[in-house]
XYZ file of C-alpha atoms in Angstrom:
690
model
C 134.059 121.838 115.749
C 131.158 123.981 114.378
C 131.259 127.506 112.507
C 131.679 130.008 115.885
C 129.982 133.158 116.174
C 132.523 135.990 115.051
C 132.601 137.426 118.584
C 133.395 134.074 119.721
C 136.858 133.822 117.754
C 140.183 134.674 119.218
C 142.688 134.942 116.505
C 145.873 135.303 118.714
C 149.550 135.117 117.125
C 152.669 134.062 119.445
C 155.344 136.003 118.596
C 159.158 136.515 120.288
C 162.542 135.050 120.491
C 163.844 131.620 119.356
C 163.633 129.403 122.372
C 161.562 131.457 124.622
C 158.405 128.796 124.188
C 156.350 129.855 122.163
C 155.563 126.832 120.263
C 155.489 125.040 123.839
C 152.957 127.373 125.062
C 150.671 126.446 122.231
C 151.446 122.575 122.789
C 150.366 123.287 126.488
C 147.271 125.001 125.693
C 146.131 122.146 123.470
C 146.818 119.718 126.136
C 145.531 121.505 128.947
C 142.362 122.270 126.453
C 141.703 118.506 125.949
C 142.847 118.814 122.192
C 145.816 116.379 122.209
C 146.111 113.499 124.677
C 149.772 114.306 125.432
C 151.757 117.629 125.406
C 153.699 118.026 122.470
C 157.476 118.767 122.544
C 159.914 120.274 120.294
C 163.299 119.130 121.746
C 162.300 115.456 121.059
C 160.769 115.745 117.403
C 157.319 114.917 118.866
C 155.576 118.484 118.430
C 152.215 118.455 116.971
C 152.815 121.849 115.714
C 156.666 121.750 114.141
C 156.292 118.634 112.789
C 158.156 119.505 109.493
C 161.222 117.600 108.617
C 163.413 120.528 108.740
C 161.724 121.893 112.101
C 162.264 118.618 113.610
C 165.893 118.545 112.697
C 166.683 122.424 113.656
C 164.652 122.086 116.692
C 162.529 125.655 115.963
C 159.677 126.733 114.239
C 159.995 127.740 110.565
C 156.735 128.435 109.070
C 153.246 129.256 111.031
C 151.271 126.618 112.496
C 147.540 126.662 113.392
C 146.409 125.210 116.654
C 142.792 125.843 117.038
C 141.995 125.487 120.534
C 138.201 124.981 121.685
C 137.301 126.282 125.350
C 134.219 126.945 126.913
C 132.100 128.505 124.018
C 135.077 130.117 122.061
C 137.419 128.862 119.483
C 140.980 130.321 120.201
C 143.266 130.352 116.643
C 146.971 129.873 117.952
C 149.420 131.160 115.309
C 152.385 129.901 116.225
C 155.143 131.925 114.270
C 158.864 131.615 113.959
C 161.210 133.537 115.781
C 164.309 133.792 113.338
C 165.295 136.900 111.437
C 165.225 134.813 108.395
C 161.519 133.941 108.309
C 160.489 137.121 109.541
C 158.661 137.530 106.553
C 156.086 134.562 107.300
C 155.611 136.145 111.047
C 154.854 139.517 109.893
C 152.147 138.424 107.243
C 150.750 135.998 109.988
C 150.585 138.900 112.444
C 148.168 140.638 109.593
C 145.833 137.888 110.357
C 145.717 138.314 114.106
C 143.945 140.370 116.876
C 146.078 139.956 119.706
C 149.786 139.489 119.677
C 150.927 137.356 122.821
C 154.777 138.052 123.112
C 156.589 134.697 124.956
C 159.567 136.037 126.739
C 162.132 133.788 128.642
C 162.229 134.758 132.320
C 166.072 134.387 132.534
C 167.117 135.755 128.990
C 164.295 138.222 128.938
C 163.205 140.281 126.103
C 165.840 139.914 123.110
C 166.610 141.315 119.940
C 163.636 139.581 117.574
C 161.094 140.058 120.297
C 162.010 143.950 120.411
C 161.905 144.194 116.655
C 158.398 142.408 116.461
C 157.023 144.526 119.221
C 157.739 147.854 117.439
C 156.195 145.760 114.339
C 152.705 145.184 115.955
C 153.013 148.779 117.248
C 152.831 149.751 113.547
C 150.060 147.365 113.112
C 148.264 148.833 115.851
C 148.011 145.227 117.182
C 146.800 144.858 120.460
C 149.333 142.831 123.208
C 149.907 140.777 125.839
C 153.221 139.261 127.397
C 153.822 135.541 128.861
C 156.755 135.238 131.125
C 158.033 131.618 130.641
C 160.470 129.136 132.184
C 160.030 131.030 135.830
C 160.910 127.555 137.276
C 164.409 127.682 135.230
C 167.384 128.045 136.996
C 168.309 131.875 138.088
C 165.171 133.267 136.919
C 163.745 136.346 138.902
C 160.476 137.714 138.403
C 161.282 141.163 139.361
C 164.222 141.366 137.256
C 162.096 140.051 134.421
C 159.080 142.483 134.707
C 161.973 145.487 135.027
C 163.570 144.760 131.855
C 159.975 144.520 130.214
C 158.871 148.105 131.715
C 162.049 149.715 130.466
C 161.957 147.867 126.907
C 158.526 148.100 126.358
C 156.892 151.102 128.730
C 155.068 151.335 131.630
C 151.781 150.145 130.230
C 152.778 146.514 130.845
C 151.092 145.167 133.876
C 150.877 141.899 135.666
C 147.871 139.827 135.584
C 149.504 136.923 137.212
C 152.186 136.673 139.321
C 154.331 133.492 140.792
C 154.208 131.715 143.746
C 157.889 131.245 143.935
C 160.252 131.184 141.234
C 163.297 128.724 140.273
C 163.317 125.525 142.150
C 160.558 126.841 144.254
C 157.739 127.867 141.788
C 154.454 125.893 142.739
C 151.857 127.971 140.775
C 150.387 131.609 139.823
C 148.371 134.425 141.414
C 145.522 135.489 139.113
C 145.444 138.977 139.832
C 142.222 139.632 137.984
C 140.224 137.068 140.210
C 142.694 137.386 143.488
C 143.000 133.696 143.515
C 145.774 131.179 143.364
C 146.080 128.493 140.677
C 148.081 125.178 140.869
C 148.432 122.582 138.213
C 149.945 119.315 138.137
C 151.194 119.414 134.835
C 149.762 115.909 133.598
C 146.341 117.192 132.067
C 144.710 117.063 135.292
C 142.471 119.496 136.966
C 143.869 122.795 138.252
C 143.252 123.844 141.678
C 141.795 127.546 142.828
C 142.589 128.004 146.163
C 143.032 131.531 148.249
C 146.167 133.447 148.136
C 148.971 132.199 150.594
C 149.225 134.755 153.510
C 152.966 135.373 152.374
C 152.078 136.593 148.819
C 149.339 138.786 149.726
C 150.982 141.987 149.924
C 152.837 141.547 146.410
C 149.318 140.131 145.289
C 147.617 143.585 146.398
C 150.073 145.459 144.947
C 149.783 144.011 141.597
C 146.079 144.803 141.427
C 146.406 147.810 142.721
C 148.955 148.518 139.731
C 146.302 146.789 137.202
C 143.729 148.890 138.329
C 145.549 152.211 137.822
C 145.667 151.098 134.314
C 142.823 150.052 133.477
C 140.644 153.017 134.929
C 141.851 154.727 132.194
C 139.496 153.119 129.775
C 136.662 155.259 131.193
C 136.768 158.956 131.580
C 134.153 158.789 134.493
C 135.901 156.235 136.529
C 139.038 157.699 136.344
C 138.340 160.795 137.555
C 136.812 159.036 140.499
C 139.575 156.659 140.903
C 141.721 159.622 140.898
C 140.055 161.644 143.306
C 140.276 158.507 145.590
C 136.563 158.377 146.025
C 136.351 154.581 145.576
C 138.408 151.463 144.444
C 137.495 149.787 141.217
C 135.001 147.027 142.374
C 135.765 143.479 140.590
C 132.607 143.959 138.112
C 134.133 147.467 136.751
C 137.448 145.853 136.515
C 136.381 142.999 134.735
C 133.726 145.659 132.353
C 137.137 147.557 131.529
C 139.560 145.345 130.872
C 138.715 144.301 127.626
C 138.343 147.781 126.327
C 141.659 148.912 127.867
C 143.649 145.738 126.117
C 141.812 146.870 122.603
C 142.854 150.520 123.522
C 146.387 149.468 123.907
C 146.018 151.279 127.356
C 146.844 148.292 129.059
C 149.497 145.261 128.050
C 148.488 142.225 130.271
C 151.658 140.252 131.455
C 151.210 136.283 132.350
C 153.827 134.281 133.749
C 154.081 130.552 134.143
C 155.944 127.754 132.841
C 154.534 125.718 129.708
C 156.645 122.217 130.125
C 155.168 121.867 134.020
C 151.732 123.640 132.369
C 151.569 126.238 135.274
C 149.775 129.300 134.402
C 148.259 127.731 131.378
C 144.362 127.676 132.427
C 144.497 131.161 133.352
C 145.834 132.640 130.349
C 143.095 130.918 128.165
C 140.484 132.128 130.434
C 141.532 135.528 130.041
C 141.769 135.384 126.195
C 138.318 134.241 125.884
C 136.960 136.767 128.232
C 139.145 139.875 127.886
C 140.890 139.804 124.435
C 139.367 141.470 121.709
C 137.588 139.414 119.261
C 137.721 140.276 115.353
C 135.199 143.102 115.485
C 136.912 144.945 117.960
C 140.432 144.647 116.282
C 139.809 147.852 113.787
C 139.866 148.302 110.130
C 141.584 146.532 107.435
C 143.310 149.073 104.799
C 142.223 148.135 101.175
C 144.590 148.668 98.109
C 142.175 151.656 96.835
C 143.143 153.408 100.458
C 139.304 153.021 101.860
C 139.055 150.884 105.163
C 136.853 147.659 105.671
C 135.522 145.840 109.077
C 135.382 142.260 109.774
C 131.439 141.697 109.090
C 129.704 138.723 109.554
C 126.716 140.207 107.369
C 129.254 140.999 104.426
C 129.797 139.901 100.991
C 132.113 136.441 101.522
C 135.685 137.911 101.495
C 138.557 136.400 102.381
C 142.459 137.416 102.997
C 145.266 134.980 102.085
C 148.041 135.576 104.884
C 149.955 132.312 103.811
C 150.805 129.681 101.465
C 152.363 126.207 101.784
C 153.384 123.767 99.114
C 152.480 120.224 100.936
C 153.838 117.210 99.100
C 151.094 115.394 99.825
C 148.194 117.445 99.968
C 149.380 120.066 97.192
C 149.035 123.912 97.667
C 147.655 125.085 101.229
C 146.075 128.646 101.397
C 145.724 129.950 105.131
C 142.684 132.529 105.207
C 141.358 135.094 107.222
C 137.793 135.638 106.621
C 137.135 139.492 106.309
C 133.180 139.265 105.902
C 130.389 136.965 105.178
C 130.339 133.084 105.183
C 132.030 130.540 103.558
C 131.317 127.322 102.043
C 132.597 124.577 100.177
C 131.746 124.774 96.290
C 131.318 128.994 96.437
C 133.160 130.420 93.832
C 135.333 133.714 94.532
C 136.972 136.498 92.719
C 140.755 136.842 92.901
C 141.425 140.809 93.045
C 144.653 140.541 91.513
C 143.878 138.208 88.450
C 140.337 138.662 88.139
C 139.907 135.011 87.946
C 137.475 132.742 89.720
C 138.769 130.517 92.195
C 136.502 127.647 93.332
C 136.481 126.391 97.152
C 136.797 122.763 96.890
C 136.953 121.889 100.985
C 137.199 124.313 103.853
C 139.660 122.913 106.503
C 140.510 123.557 110.421
C 144.021 122.721 110.669
C 145.856 121.625 113.585
C 149.640 121.266 113.038
C 149.437 119.077 109.675
C 146.452 117.595 110.656
C 143.305 118.837 108.352
C 139.746 118.483 109.181
C 136.884 119.295 106.748
C 134.531 121.926 108.179
C 130.875 123.082 106.252
C 131.725 126.518 106.893
C 133.651 129.757 108.171
C 132.213 132.761 109.340
C 134.049 136.151 109.461
C 136.584 136.823 111.970
C 137.906 132.853 111.593
C 140.850 132.024 110.127
C 140.473 128.680 107.442
C 142.864 126.666 105.140
C 141.631 126.039 101.777
C 143.473 123.631 98.936
C 144.422 123.611 95.599
C 143.732 127.409 95.003
C 146.183 127.422 92.095
C 146.105 131.032 90.999
C 145.986 132.361 94.167
C 149.285 133.684 96.310
C 150.243 135.175 99.682
C 148.656 138.985 99.679
C 145.743 137.849 97.433
C 142.134 138.753 98.332
C 139.093 136.564 97.323
C 135.606 137.688 97.288
C 132.447 137.112 95.764
C 132.418 140.690 94.001
C 136.160 140.241 93.058
C 135.963 143.894 94.101
C 137.788 143.493 98.136
C 141.116 144.074 97.816
C 142.890 143.934 101.059
C 146.262 145.824 101.096
C 148.770 143.550 101.938
C 151.521 144.422 104.271
C 154.948 145.542 103.273
C 157.378 142.540 104.025
C 161.187 143.336 104.460
C 163.488 142.692 101.098
C 165.811 140.151 101.235
C 169.257 141.163 100.829
C 171.187 137.693 101.082
C 172.171 136.526 97.148
C 173.511 133.062 96.452
C 173.894 131.379 93.043
C 172.281 127.872 92.989
C 172.805 124.954 90.436
C 171.488 121.428 90.448
C 174.252 118.724 90.885
C 172.837 117.171 87.775
C 172.320 118.718 84.887
C 169.666 117.021 83.596
C 167.719 118.308 86.975
C 167.761 121.963 85.943
C 164.390 122.100 85.013
C 162.848 120.408 88.002
C 165.082 122.805 90.200
C 163.803 125.811 88.145
C 159.990 124.546 88.570
C 160.927 124.015 92.353
C 162.387 127.574 92.573
C 159.732 129.260 91.091
C 156.714 127.210 93.684
C 158.912 128.493 95.975
C 158.673 132.134 95.178
C 155.005 131.948 95.071
C 154.449 130.097 98.798
C 157.380 132.524 100.074
C 157.225 136.350 99.395
C 161.011 136.996 100.956
C 162.535 134.794 98.358
C 163.661 136.249 95.167
C 164.695 134.219 92.094
C 166.327 135.513 89.121
C 168.361 134.142 85.942
C 171.485 136.671 85.022
C 172.260 136.200 81.189
C 175.564 138.070 81.955
C 177.183 135.479 84.630
C 174.716 132.836 83.442
C 173.396 131.887 87.147
C 170.488 131.233 88.774
C 170.503 133.537 92.113
C 168.368 133.263 94.927
C 168.050 136.575 97.114
C 166.487 135.354 100.507
C 166.654 136.854 104.064
C 169.898 134.588 104.875
C 171.609 131.139 105.473
C 168.622 129.284 107.293
C 166.266 130.139 104.872
C 168.455 128.868 101.977
C 169.371 126.047 103.960
C 165.554 125.171 104.397
C 165.127 125.767 100.758
C 167.829 123.319 99.655
C 166.474 120.406 101.960
C 162.953 120.781 101.177
C 164.080 120.784 97.250
C 165.877 117.395 97.828
C 162.880 115.927 100.038
C 160.272 117.088 97.616
C 161.589 116.056 94.219
C 165.137 114.361 95.015
C 167.091 116.937 93.308
C 170.347 117.587 94.933
C 171.803 121.578 94.466
C 174.590 122.796 95.616
C 175.318 126.673 96.152
C 178.337 128.841 94.203
C 179.679 132.314 94.763
C 177.591 135.044 93.171
C 179.626 136.291 90.372
C 180.097 140.022 90.698
C 179.199 142.099 87.842
C 182.792 143.610 87.055
C 183.215 145.904 84.096
C 186.464 146.625 82.002
C 187.664 149.694 80.077
C 190.243 151.777 79.152
C 192.292 154.829 80.436
C 194.230 155.785 77.288
C 194.050 156.410 73.495
C 195.483 153.898 70.962
C 195.498 152.801 67.828
C 196.308 149.134 66.133
C 196.089 147.069 62.957
C 193.680 144.024 62.909
C 194.461 141.721 59.821
C 193.101 138.263 59.140
C 194.381 136.398 56.068
C 193.764 132.889 55.753
C 194.151 130.779 52.604
C 192.488 127.711 51.876
C 192.259 125.270 48.308
C 189.429 127.871 47.290
C 188.417 131.397 48.256
C 190.309 132.938 51.074
C 189.471 135.180 53.434
C 190.826 138.402 53.809
C 189.868 141.437 55.986
C 192.426 144.598 57.096
C 191.204 147.448 59.446
C 192.782 149.959 61.470
C 191.143 151.004 64.719
C 191.619 154.030 67.210
C 190.352 153.382 70.808
C 189.859 156.367 73.156
C 188.095 156.468 76.572
C 184.228 157.253 76.468
C 183.566 158.003 80.412
C 179.501 157.654 80.935
C 179.164 157.421 77.327
C 178.927 153.968 76.697
C 180.009 152.186 73.292
C 180.448 154.535 70.495
C 181.463 153.371 66.919
C 182.581 155.825 64.179
C 183.503 155.133 60.765
C 185.799 157.243 59.708
C 186.791 155.220 56.211
C 187.673 157.519 53.085
C 188.380 156.645 49.471
C 186.458 153.275 49.754
C 189.464 151.628 51.330
C 187.188 149.393 53.374
C 183.618 148.943 51.327
C 180.710 150.209 52.986
C 179.143 146.656 53.292
C 181.867 145.296 55.490
C 181.766 148.385 57.732
C 178.849 146.623 60.125
C 181.319 143.660 60.273
C 183.952 145.466 61.928
C 181.327 147.544 64.156
C 180.299 144.064 65.382
C 183.760 142.035 65.712
C 184.608 145.091 68.059
C 181.190 144.559 70.057
C 181.948 140.914 70.350
C 185.625 141.611 71.434
C 184.320 143.878 74.076
C 181.709 141.282 75.128
C 184.733 138.906 75.894
C 186.691 141.138 77.681
C 190.227 141.612 77.392
C 191.872 141.492 81.322
C 190.015 139.216 82.931
C 186.947 138.232 81.129
C 184.272 141.057 81.676
C 182.281 142.886 79.648
C 184.132 146.188 78.527
C 182.185 149.554 78.691
C 182.413 153.273 77.881
C 184.542 152.920 75.114
C 184.731 155.138 71.412
C 185.988 153.309 68.674
C 186.903 154.417 65.608
C 187.607 152.336 61.976
C 189.715 155.029 60.077
C 191.842 153.051 57.647
C 192.236 149.544 56.109
C 192.423 147.337 53.121
C 190.200 144.541 51.393
C 190.567 141.797 48.751
C 188.073 141.627 45.573
C 187.597 138.051 45.714
C 188.799 136.850 49.456
C 187.226 139.793 51.536
C 183.592 139.084 53.137
C 181.911 140.109 56.423
C 183.137 136.889 58.535
C 186.699 138.283 57.514
C 186.326 141.672 58.616
C 184.748 140.789 62.051
C 187.644 138.464 62.722
C 190.055 141.373 61.906
C 188.018 143.772 63.959
C 188.439 141.315 66.738
C 192.287 141.146 66.190
C 192.515 144.906 66.145
C 190.765 145.540 69.196
C 192.544 143.490 71.460
C 195.524 144.812 70.217
C 194.609 148.289 70.573
C 193.369 147.245 74.261
C 197.109 146.406 74.916
C 198.340 149.685 74.371
C 195.244 151.547 76.069
C 195.917 150.961 79.724
C 193.106 148.346 80.154
C 191.703 148.520 83.789
C 188.897 146.378 85.693
C 186.006 148.595 87.191
C 183.976 146.905 89.890
C 180.391 147.611 91.223
C 179.681 150.158 93.923
C 177.130 150.009 96.462
C 175.111 152.642 98.325
C 174.600 151.267 102.041
C 172.473 152.571 104.669
C 173.024 150.511 108.060
C 170.727 151.177 110.854
C 171.836 150.023 114.099
C 171.777 150.760 118.040
C 174.154 153.949 119.153
C 176.208 150.916 121.016
C 176.855 149.209 117.684
C 177.638 152.189 115.732
C 181.476 152.088 116.315
C 182.085 148.469 115.524
C 180.017 148.755 111.986
C 182.009 151.645 110.953
C 185.250 150.110 111.860
C 184.033 146.723 109.959
C 183.251 149.144 106.982
C 186.583 150.527 106.626
C 188.166 147.243 106.731
C 185.811 146.661 103.315
C 187.447 149.607 101.890
C 184.012 151.653 102.083
C 183.911 155.560 102.415
C 181.317 156.657 105.363
C 179.437 159.418 103.433
C 177.308 160.643 106.667
C 175.554 159.448 109.361
C 172.142 160.642 110.637
C 169.217 159.163 113.454
C 165.874 157.619 112.824
C 162.847 158.186 114.853
C 163.470 155.119 117.231
C 166.803 157.004 118.197
C 168.821 154.440 116.090
C 171.920 155.489 114.093
C 171.928 155.597 110.327
C 175.496 155.085 108.817
C 175.404 156.133 104.975
C 178.484 153.929 103.210
C 179.654 153.685 99.680
C 181.353 150.243 99.223
C 182.494 147.706 96.635
C 180.043 145.622 96.344
C 182.156 142.496 96.153
C 182.517 143.480 99.959
C 178.854 143.224 101.307
C 177.432 140.753 98.667
C 177.141 138.698 101.922
C 176.642 141.496 104.527
C 173.510 139.977 105.837
C 175.520 137.499 108.214
C 178.117 139.778 109.108
C 175.623 142.681 109.986
C 173.597 140.079 112.266
C 177.081 138.910 114.114
C 178.518 142.444 114.832
C 175.001 143.935 116.198
C 173.657 140.285 117.911
C 170.967 140.071 115.324
C 169.459 143.811 115.858
C 171.072 145.743 112.730
C 169.284 145.738 109.163
C 170.197 147.531 106.060
C 169.381 148.501 102.655
C 171.729 148.088 99.434
C 171.408 149.665 96.143
C 173.834 148.994 93.281
C 175.328 152.537 91.846
C 178.086 153.104 89.322
C 181.561 151.527 88.936
C 184.900 152.692 89.934
C 188.476 151.634 89.061
C 189.505 148.362 91.114
C 192.612 148.300 92.584
C 195.907 146.239 91.579
C 195.377 143.547 94.060
C 191.458 142.835 93.404
C 192.488 143.410 89.573
C 195.173 140.616 89.829
C 193.739 138.029 91.841
C 190.813 138.487 88.637
C 192.986 138.279 86.157
C 195.390 135.247 87.753
C 192.051 133.385 88.215
C 190.776 134.237 84.673
C 193.913 132.912 83.028
C 193.897 129.885 85.300
C 190.013 129.171 83.933
C 191.292 129.298 80.421
C 194.599 127.490 80.663
C 192.424 124.532 82.521
C 189.836 124.975 79.111
C 186.980 126.232 81.245
């Protein structure tokens, strides 16, 4: 496929709920266009686009695949994305590379949670939109109900450009409202038949045509005035000349209908994409990191934006690039705006699923895949000068932490290397190492993302890993003043060990750890005082009740004794540890639990259920508010241990529509039942030698 001119490129991102048929729409378009010899299907693992082992196993799209479709003189880049909430980061990043979002909606289920969420994201991006109502041949499919639901959810700008000839088992074909013709496809890769509209569908077709003209006329002020005055109807030429403008300006959102499995309505979608959907120069401006804006420009300096990175076990790292300006060619050196380092374009690929084909160039507006850009990450911009930097779209923050361990300790290094690579290819994954809990913690969007990561770890490296609960960073402190002696005496054949100190502990709320030297008269030589301080700090690190670090304690050493021969730093360090633990027993030690500030955003219908659930987690409702979308924002103060896995619980309560932000702030005394449970677990572990 030769590099197409910018105005002949169409970048269409397929978005919507899992199961609506995004991948099958892409597969149908590939087949109908002649790009593939058969219709790929997801349910039997024979999809061209869902080729990843995890996608085949799960039977849904995980990461974006590209389906480049030649149609007449045009190149349609279909970007098939995931509709699962765990992989929304990849979907949002891909949407930034498209000029049009085509939402695929199931005719029976209608627009669901992810469809609505992504619709609002597309609005914020100023991305032109269209809808394909799929599965109109399914049992209980009702076109009028589907359209009414779309209008209720997304507004009156939606208008049909095709309507079904029958529905459910009676579905036979579609009526093309733009051209006022009936279209039938045999579903076996044969030619589409175009005929006159059946007489019994003419009235409904004309009503849809009138609605279409009403919306499209707004794209031209002069025609709109004539249209409103009733002077004339839009002619066929006027309608077709205004359609692309109306779609690009979001005055009109076209709605298609069909069935991907039997390939009905597919040819018309491709024809309208090529004819009326916006090309890259009509999409709008890209915001630069310096606050300025830039347009897609075929004559500008070579520049491209990396919207996705994958790590292929056979090919290596693959970078998905949207060409912003100029022309890219193999061998070209571009500068990464983030690192200021040069990267050489060894090959340029057009990719269809996992199939790659070398091309000699890629022009502004097109999408290309480049292998082995080792220093390049998702969100980077490459340009000839290095001065072009596209501002990447802010992605959702992951909130679901899990701790991971290699089953075999010898594989820890391999695990670390794999996780570092995973972070570079997926910006919605965070990996951290806690020195306090000695755990490697993955923070992800949810269970499915973590499970996929572990499966790929084993597939690509042979390393088996297990998930363990994240250790909550509890703390310990005291509530009373107490004194105790720490005395350490040990005699051996030679010089012995002797250290003796009296310690006074007192609470120091918010003041951290303080050490006071109150020794007078040389009862403990000055050279041994730092050893006492160090012994106390070591004992605080070990904890007293349940092995958690102790905080907010003021410790004074005020008396003691020493031996001229047997006393040394180690002896006084040991004596201090003994004295500290003896004093803790009298100082009313307590456990402190970390607290979280939680802002939960839900639809009004779920607010009561969420607040009830929060109360079972010992949370306190601080207040409620509402946002611009009319959703309820519940402000909560809650123990972190109760919401560490809140992602999946909130999804369950709100059917996937809720979201939240979480911030750890401060500690509060843990209740007795929590303390008892943790103390018993600690004592059992010590008894077992752990």
